mmCIF file of C-alpha atoms in Angstrom:
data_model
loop_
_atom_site.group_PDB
_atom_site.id
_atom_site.type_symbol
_atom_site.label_atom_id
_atom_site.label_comp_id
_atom_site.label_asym_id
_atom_site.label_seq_id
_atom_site.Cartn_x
_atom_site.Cartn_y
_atom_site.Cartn_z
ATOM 1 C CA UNK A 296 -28.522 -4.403 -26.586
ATOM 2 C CA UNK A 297 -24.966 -4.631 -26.909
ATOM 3 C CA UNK A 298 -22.499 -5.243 -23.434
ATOM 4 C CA UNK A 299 -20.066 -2.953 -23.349
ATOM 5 C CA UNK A 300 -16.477 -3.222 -23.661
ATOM 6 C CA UNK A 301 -13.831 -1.046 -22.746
ATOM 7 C CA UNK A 302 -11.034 -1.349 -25.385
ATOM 8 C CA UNK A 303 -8.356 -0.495 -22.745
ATOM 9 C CA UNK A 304 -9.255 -3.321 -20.009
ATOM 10 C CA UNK A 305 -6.252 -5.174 -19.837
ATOM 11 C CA UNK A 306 -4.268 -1.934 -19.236
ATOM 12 C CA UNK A 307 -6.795 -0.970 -16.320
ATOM 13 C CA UNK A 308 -6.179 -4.950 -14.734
ATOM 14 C CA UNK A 309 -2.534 -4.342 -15.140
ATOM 15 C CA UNK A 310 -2.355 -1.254 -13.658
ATOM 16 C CA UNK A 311 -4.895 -2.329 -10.429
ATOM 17 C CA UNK A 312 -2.550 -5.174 -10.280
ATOM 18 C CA UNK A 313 0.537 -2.655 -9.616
ATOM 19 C CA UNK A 314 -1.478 -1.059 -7.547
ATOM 20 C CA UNK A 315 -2.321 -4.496 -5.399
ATOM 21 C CA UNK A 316 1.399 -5.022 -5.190
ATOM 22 C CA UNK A 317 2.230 -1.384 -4.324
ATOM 23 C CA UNK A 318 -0.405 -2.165 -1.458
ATOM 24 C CA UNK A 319 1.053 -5.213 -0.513
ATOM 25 C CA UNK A 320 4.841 -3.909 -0.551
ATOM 26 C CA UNK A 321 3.602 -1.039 1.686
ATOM 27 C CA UNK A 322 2.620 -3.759 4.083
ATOM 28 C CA UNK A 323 5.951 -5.692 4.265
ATOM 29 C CA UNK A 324 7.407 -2.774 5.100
ATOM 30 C CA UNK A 325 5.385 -1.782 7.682
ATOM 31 C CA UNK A 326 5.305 -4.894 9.279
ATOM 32 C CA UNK A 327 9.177 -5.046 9.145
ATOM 33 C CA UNK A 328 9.503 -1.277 10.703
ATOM 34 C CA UNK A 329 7.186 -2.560 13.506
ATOM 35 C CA UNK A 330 9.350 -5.514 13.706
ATOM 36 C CA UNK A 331 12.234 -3.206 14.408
ATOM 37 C CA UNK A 332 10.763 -1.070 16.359
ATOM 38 C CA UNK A 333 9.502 -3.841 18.900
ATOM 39 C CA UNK A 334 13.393 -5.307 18.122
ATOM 40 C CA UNK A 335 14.753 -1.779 19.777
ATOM 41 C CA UNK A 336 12.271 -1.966 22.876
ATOM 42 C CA UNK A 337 13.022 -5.462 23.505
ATOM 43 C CA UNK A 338 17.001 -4.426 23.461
ATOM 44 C CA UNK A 339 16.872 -0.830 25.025
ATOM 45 C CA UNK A 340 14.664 -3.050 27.971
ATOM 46 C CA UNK A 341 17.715 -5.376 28.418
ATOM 47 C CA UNK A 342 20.373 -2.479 28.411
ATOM 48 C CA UNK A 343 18.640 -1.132 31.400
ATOM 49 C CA UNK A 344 18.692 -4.366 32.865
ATOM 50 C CA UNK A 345 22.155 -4.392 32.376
ATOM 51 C CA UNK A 346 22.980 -1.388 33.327
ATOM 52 C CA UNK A 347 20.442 -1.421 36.886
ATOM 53 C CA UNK A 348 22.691 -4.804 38.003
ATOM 54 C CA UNK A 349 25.746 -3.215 37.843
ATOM 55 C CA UNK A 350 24.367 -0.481 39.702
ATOM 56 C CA UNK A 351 23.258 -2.811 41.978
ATOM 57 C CA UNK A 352 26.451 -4.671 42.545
ATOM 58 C CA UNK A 353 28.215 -1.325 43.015
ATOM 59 C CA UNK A 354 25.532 -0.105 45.901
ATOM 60 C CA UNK A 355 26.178 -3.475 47.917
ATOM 61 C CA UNK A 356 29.478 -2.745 48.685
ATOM 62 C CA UNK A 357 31.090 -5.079 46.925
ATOM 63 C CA UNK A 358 33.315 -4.853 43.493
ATOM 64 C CA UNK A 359 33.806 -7.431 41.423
ATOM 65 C CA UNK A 360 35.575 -6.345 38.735
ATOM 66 C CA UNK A 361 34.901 -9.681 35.754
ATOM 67 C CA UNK A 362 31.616 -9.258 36.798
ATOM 68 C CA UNK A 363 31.213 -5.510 36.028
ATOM 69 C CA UNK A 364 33.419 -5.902 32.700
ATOM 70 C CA UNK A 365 31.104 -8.645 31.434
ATOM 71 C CA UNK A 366 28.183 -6.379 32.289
ATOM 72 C CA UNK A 367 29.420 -3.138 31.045
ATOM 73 C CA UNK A 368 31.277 -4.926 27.759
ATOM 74 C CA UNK A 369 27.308 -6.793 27.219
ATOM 75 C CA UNK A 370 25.422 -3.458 27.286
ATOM 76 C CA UNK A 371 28.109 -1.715 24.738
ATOM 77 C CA UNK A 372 26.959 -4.585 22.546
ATOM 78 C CA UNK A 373 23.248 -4.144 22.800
ATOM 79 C CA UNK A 374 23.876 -0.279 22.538
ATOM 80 C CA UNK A 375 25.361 -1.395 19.106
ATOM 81 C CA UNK A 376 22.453 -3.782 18.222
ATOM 82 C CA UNK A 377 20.055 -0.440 19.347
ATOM 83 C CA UNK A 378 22.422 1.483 16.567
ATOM 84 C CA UNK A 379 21.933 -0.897 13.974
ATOM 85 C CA UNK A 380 18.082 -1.413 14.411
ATOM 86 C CA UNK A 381 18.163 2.673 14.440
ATOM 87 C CA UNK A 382 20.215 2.578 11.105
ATOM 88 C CA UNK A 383 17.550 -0.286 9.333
ATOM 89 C CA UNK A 384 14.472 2.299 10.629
ATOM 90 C CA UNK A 385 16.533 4.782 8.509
ATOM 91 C CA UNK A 386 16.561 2.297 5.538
ATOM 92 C CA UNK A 387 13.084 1.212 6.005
ATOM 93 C CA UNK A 388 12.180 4.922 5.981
ATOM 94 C CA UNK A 389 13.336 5.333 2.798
ATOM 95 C CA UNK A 390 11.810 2.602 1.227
ATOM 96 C CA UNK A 391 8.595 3.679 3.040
ATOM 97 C CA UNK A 392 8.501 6.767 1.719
ATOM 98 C CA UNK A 393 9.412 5.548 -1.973
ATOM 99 C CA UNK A 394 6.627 2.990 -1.972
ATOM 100 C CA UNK A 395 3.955 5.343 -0.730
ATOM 101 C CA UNK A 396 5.053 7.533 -3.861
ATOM 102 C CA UNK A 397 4.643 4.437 -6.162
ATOM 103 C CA UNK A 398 1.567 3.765 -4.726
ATOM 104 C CA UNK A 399 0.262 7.199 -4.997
ATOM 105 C CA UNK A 400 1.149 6.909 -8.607
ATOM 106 C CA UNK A 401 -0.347 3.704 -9.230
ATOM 107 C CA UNK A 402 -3.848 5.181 -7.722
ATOM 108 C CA UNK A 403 -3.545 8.291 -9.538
ATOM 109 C CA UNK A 404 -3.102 5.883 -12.835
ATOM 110 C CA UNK A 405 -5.645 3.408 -11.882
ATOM 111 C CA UNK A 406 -8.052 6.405 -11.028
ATOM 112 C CA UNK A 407 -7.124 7.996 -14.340
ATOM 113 C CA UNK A 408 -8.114 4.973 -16.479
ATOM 114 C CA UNK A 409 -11.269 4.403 -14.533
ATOM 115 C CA UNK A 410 -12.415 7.695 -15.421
ATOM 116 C CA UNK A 411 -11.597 7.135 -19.303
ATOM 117 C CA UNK A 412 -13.676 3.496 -19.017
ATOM 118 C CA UNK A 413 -16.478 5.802 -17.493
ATOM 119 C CA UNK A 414 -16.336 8.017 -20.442
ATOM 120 C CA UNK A 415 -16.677 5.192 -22.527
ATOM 121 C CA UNK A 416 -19.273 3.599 -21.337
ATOM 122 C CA UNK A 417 -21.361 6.740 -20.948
ATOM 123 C CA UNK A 418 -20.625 7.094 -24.688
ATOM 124 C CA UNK A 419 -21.661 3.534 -25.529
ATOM 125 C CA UNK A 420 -24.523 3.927 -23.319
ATOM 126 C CA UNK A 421 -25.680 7.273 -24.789
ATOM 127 C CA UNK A 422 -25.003 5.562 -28.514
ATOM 128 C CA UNK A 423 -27.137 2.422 -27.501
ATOM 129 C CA UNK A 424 -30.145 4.715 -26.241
ATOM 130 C CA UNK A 425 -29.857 7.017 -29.588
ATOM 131 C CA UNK A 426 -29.603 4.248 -32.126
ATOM 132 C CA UNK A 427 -32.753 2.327 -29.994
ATOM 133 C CA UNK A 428 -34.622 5.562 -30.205
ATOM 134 C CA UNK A 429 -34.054 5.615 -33.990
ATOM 135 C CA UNK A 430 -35.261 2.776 -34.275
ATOM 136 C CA UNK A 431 -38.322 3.154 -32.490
ATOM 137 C CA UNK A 432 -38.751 6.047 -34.224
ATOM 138 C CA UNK A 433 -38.634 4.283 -37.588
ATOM 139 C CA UNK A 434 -40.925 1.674 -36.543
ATOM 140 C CA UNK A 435 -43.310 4.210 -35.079
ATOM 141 C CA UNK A 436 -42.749 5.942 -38.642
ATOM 142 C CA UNK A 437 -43.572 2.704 -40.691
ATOM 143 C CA UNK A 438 -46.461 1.931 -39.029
ATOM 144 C CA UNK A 439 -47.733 5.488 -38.664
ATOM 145 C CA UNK A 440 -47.365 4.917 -42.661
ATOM 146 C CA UNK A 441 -48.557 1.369 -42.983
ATOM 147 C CA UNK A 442 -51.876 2.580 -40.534
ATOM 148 C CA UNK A 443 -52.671 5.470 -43.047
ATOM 149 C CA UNK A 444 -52.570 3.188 -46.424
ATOM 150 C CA UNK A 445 -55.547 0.873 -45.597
#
């Protein structure tokens, strides 16, 4: 019996191949939005920091002016840091969102051409089982006529 072979195979590889990469691009990104995410706690958790000491220094009584400045002028910058982080989320959405699309196409491909290799190998299949019949039929038949002679 013959193996079978589907004629389109190195389209199906190439397109579970985009699909792998799809996978693994979807991934990255993930891993980078958790990045940034984790990035914002960490900073939000120091701008409270920041801003609980200079409440502190200003419930003891004292003022100390540099000291409150440096304070107040550090959290502005890690508000800033929070803004950009929020903006890259944004970005990283984006991209999120267009590689779930590409991957959804590369499955709906993938799934499409596995389908077609089924088809064709159910046709082979049914082919190979015909033609073997025939030709137990024939041999059947020739010694059916072969039997009847002597």
């Amino acid at each position: 019996m013959k193996k079978f072979r589907f004629q389109f195979e190195s389209v199906l590889k190439m397109r579970r191949h985009k699909r792998s990469l799809c996978r693994q691009l979807l991934g990255e990104i993930l891993q980078a939005d958790q990045r940034l995410v984790e990035e914002r706690s960490r900073l939000e958790a120091l701008r409270l920091e920041q801003l609980q000491e200079i409440r502190l220094r200003q419930d003891l009584g004292r003022v100390d002016v540099d000291a409150g400045a440096n304070l107040r002028y550090y959290a502005g910058q890690l508000q800033t840091q929070i803004q950009t982080v929020t903006a890259n989320r944004r970005v990283l959405e984006k991209q999120l969102a267009a590689c779930r699309q590409a991957l959804a196409q590369a499955e709906q491909e993938v799934k499409a051409m596995e389908k077609l290799s089924d088809k064709h190998r159910d046709a082979f299949q049914y082919a190979q089982i015909r033609k073997e019949s025939l030709e137990l039929e024939e041999t059947w038949s020739a010694t059916q006529q072969t039997g009847g002679v002597r």
